[in-house]
């Protein structure tokens, strides 16, 4: 099984340009997440979705938007990129149903984004 | 505010034992995770503790004390491939996952 895939693997983007980072999972997990990871900091939640059709803001949502049209896909869009958005972006998913033994998150391989 | 503290970096010798500590102050507690992250890769799940005590899984064990806001990850018979960052994360009362900055573990031959 593929688990979670992300695209692109890496990208260099000019400031002011827009970009969509793609995330797809094949585990039929109801919850999905977008994180950014910067050196010396923990993973910081950007946006999340508990189920298809719903989204919520995380710790650092400004400058980012998401959509969840179906269970499998959870794209992250930067409308007008700025250099401070240079980071590694991870998409994750989890099975947020009651009674699960270990509700851990599964992570995609990440997208390395550089905004110049 | 919510906070998770882990040492930034630790060094250990191949074949030895190392303990990585994690202390947390969060609004409520609904479980604690340990993840492993090799350089340039995604985090992968190691362990989950929700009750006090020790959970053993092969060479890795994780301990939790909810009253002390404390956990540790114990790695035995260290191998070079254990060189990685180890992330502690806590589920708070709102079922949000709060992440520590991670501990970089360097294994020397």
PDB file of C-alpha atoms in Angstrom, chain A residues 6-90:
ATOM      1  CA  UNK A   6       2.937  14.114  -1.291  1.00  0.00           C
ATOM      2  CA  UNK A   7       3.878  16.131  -4.344  1.00  0.00           C
ATOM      3  CA  UNK A   8       6.122  17.740  -5.253  1.00  0.00           C
ATOM      4  CA  UNK A   9       9.112  16.372  -3.330  1.00  0.00           C
ATOM      5  CA  UNK A  10      10.739  19.764  -3.404  1.00  0.00           C
ATOM      6  CA  UNK A  11      10.103  23.147  -4.966  1.00  0.00           C
ATOM      7  CA  UNK A  12      11.755  26.536  -5.298  1.00  0.00           C
ATOM      8  CA  UNK A  13       9.158  29.283  -5.535  1.00  0.00           C
ATOM      9  CA  UNK A  14       9.436  33.007  -6.177  1.00  0.00           C
ATOM     10  CA  UNK A  15       7.915  35.231  -3.510  1.00  0.00           C
ATOM     11  CA  UNK A  16       4.429  36.360  -4.414  1.00  0.00           C
ATOM     12  CA  UNK A  17       3.648  33.260  -6.465  1.00  0.00           C
ATOM     13  CA  UNK A  18       0.963  30.789  -5.494  1.00  0.00           C
ATOM     14  CA  UNK A  19       1.427  27.072  -5.072  1.00  0.00           C
ATOM     15  CA  UNK A  20      -0.561  24.005  -4.063  1.00  0.00           C
ATOM     16  CA  UNK A  21       1.051  21.152  -2.212  1.00  0.00           C
ATOM     17  CA  UNK A  22      -0.724  17.883  -2.853  1.00  0.00           C
ATOM     18  CA  UNK A  23      -1.456  15.115  -0.364  1.00  0.00           C
ATOM     19  CA  UNK A  24      -3.265  11.842  -0.989  1.00  0.00           C
ATOM     20  CA  UNK A  25      -3.854   8.894   1.342  1.00  0.00           C
ATOM     21  CA  UNK A  26      -5.250   5.469   0.534  1.00  0.00           C
ATOM     22  CA  UNK A  27      -5.958   4.262   4.072  1.00  0.00           C
ATOM     23  CA  UNK A  28      -9.480   5.729   4.249  1.00  0.00           C
ATOM     24  CA  UNK A  29      -8.501   7.705   7.324  1.00  0.00           C
ATOM     25  CA  UNK A  30     -11.062  10.323   8.273  1.00  0.00           C
ATOM     26  CA  UNK A  31      -8.633  12.862   9.739  1.00  0.00           C
ATOM     27  CA  UNK A  32      -5.850  14.631   7.861  1.00  0.00           C
ATOM     28  CA  UNK A  33      -3.306  17.275   8.864  1.00  0.00           C
ATOM     29  CA  UNK A  34      -0.754  19.679   7.451  1.00  0.00           C
ATOM     30  CA  UNK A  35       2.366  20.506   9.454  1.00  0.00           C
ATOM     31  CA  UNK A  36       5.441  22.584   8.861  1.00  0.00           C
ATOM     32  CA  UNK A  37       8.755  21.637  10.403  1.00  0.00           C
ATOM     33  CA  UNK A  38      11.496  24.196  10.911  1.00  0.00           C
ATOM     34  CA  UNK A  39      14.930  23.639  12.410  1.00  0.00           C
ATOM     35  CA  UNK A  40      14.848  23.750  16.209  1.00  0.00           C
ATOM     36  CA  UNK A  41      11.063  23.854  16.386  1.00  0.00           C
ATOM     37  CA  UNK A  42       8.535  21.102  16.836  1.00  0.00           C
ATOM     38  CA  UNK A  43       6.033  20.187  14.187  1.00  0.00           C
ATOM     39  CA  UNK A  44       3.510  22.997  13.959  1.00  0.00           C
ATOM     40  CA  UNK A  45      -0.018  22.342  12.803  1.00  0.00           C
ATOM     41  CA  UNK A  46      -1.197  24.555   9.932  1.00  0.00           C
ATOM     42  CA  UNK A  47      -4.655  23.176   9.169  1.00  0.00           C
ATOM     43  CA  UNK A  48      -6.533  19.977   9.828  1.00  0.00           C
ATOM     44  CA  UNK A  49      -9.643  18.158   8.686  1.00  0.00           C
ATOM     45  CA  UNK A  50     -11.564  15.756  10.910  1.00  0.00           C
ATOM     46  CA  UNK A  51     -13.660  14.437   8.044  1.00  0.00           C
ATOM     47  CA  UNK A  52     -14.356  15.106   4.382  1.00  0.00           C
ATOM     48  CA  UNK A  53     -16.092  18.453   3.926  1.00  0.00           C
ATOM     49  CA  UNK A  54     -14.747  20.041   7.118  1.00  0.00           C
ATOM     50  CA  UNK A  55     -11.515  21.877   7.889  1.00  0.00           C
ATOM     51  CA  UNK A  56     -10.062  23.719  10.862  1.00  0.00           C
ATOM     52  CA  UNK A  57      -7.231  26.092  11.686  1.00  0.00           C
ATOM     53  CA  UNK A  58      -4.180  24.918  13.544  1.00  0.00           C
ATOM     54  CA  UNK A  59      -1.443  26.820  15.317  1.00  0.00           C
ATOM     55  CA  UNK A  60      -0.023  28.665  12.270  1.00  0.00           C
ATOM     56  CA  UNK A  61      -2.777  28.985   9.610  1.00  0.00           C
ATOM     57  CA  UNK A  62      -2.021  32.467   8.243  1.00  0.00           C
ATOM     58  CA  UNK A  63      -1.030  32.498   4.580  1.00  0.00           C
ATOM     59  CA  UNK A  64      -2.340  28.976   3.972  1.00  0.00           C
ATOM     60  CA  UNK A  65      -5.666  27.480   2.927  1.00  0.00           C
ATOM     61  CA  UNK A  66      -6.923  23.916   2.591  1.00  0.00           C
ATOM     62  CA  UNK A  67      -9.871  22.021   1.200  1.00  0.00           C
ATOM     63  CA  UNK A  68     -11.208  18.508   1.788  1.00  0.00           C
ATOM     64  CA  UNK A  69     -13.523  17.614  -1.052  1.00  0.00           C
ATOM     65  CA  UNK A  70     -13.154  13.857  -0.460  1.00  0.00           C
ATOM     66  CA  UNK A  71     -11.622  11.420   2.020  1.00  0.00           C
ATOM     67  CA  UNK A  72      -8.376  10.840   0.148  1.00  0.00           C
ATOM     68  CA  UNK A  73      -7.121  14.298  -0.820  1.00  0.00           C
ATOM     69  CA  UNK A  74      -6.094  17.264   1.314  1.00  0.00           C
ATOM     70  CA  UNK A  75      -4.288  19.961  -0.715  1.00  0.00           C
ATOM     71  CA  UNK A  76      -2.537  22.911   0.925  1.00  0.00           C
ATOM     72  CA  UNK A  77      -2.428  26.222  -0.964  1.00  0.00           C
ATOM     73  CA  UNK A  78      -0.118  29.161  -0.477  1.00  0.00           C
ATOM     74  CA  UNK A  79      -1.889  32.080  -2.153  1.00  0.00           C
ATOM     75  CA  UNK A  80       1.073  34.452  -2.204  1.00  0.00           C
ATOM     76  CA  UNK A  81       4.258  32.881  -0.908  1.00  0.00           C
ATOM     77  CA  UNK A  82       6.667  34.734   1.383  1.00  0.00           C
ATOM     78  CA  UNK A  83      10.231  33.739   2.382  1.00  0.00           C
ATOM     79  CA  UNK A  84       9.098  32.878   5.942  1.00  0.00           C
ATOM     80  CA  UNK A  85       7.111  30.011   4.436  1.00  0.00           C
ATOM     81  CA  UNK A  86      10.354  28.274   3.516  1.00  0.00           C
ATOM     82  CA  UNK A  87      10.036  25.000   5.388  1.00  0.00           C
ATOM     83  CA  UNK A  88       9.470  21.282   5.158  1.00  0.00           C
ATOM     84  CA  UNK A  89       5.777  20.485   4.913  1.00  0.00           C
ATOM     85  CA  UNK A  90       4.378  17.191   6.112  1.00  0.00           C
TER      86      UNK A  90
END
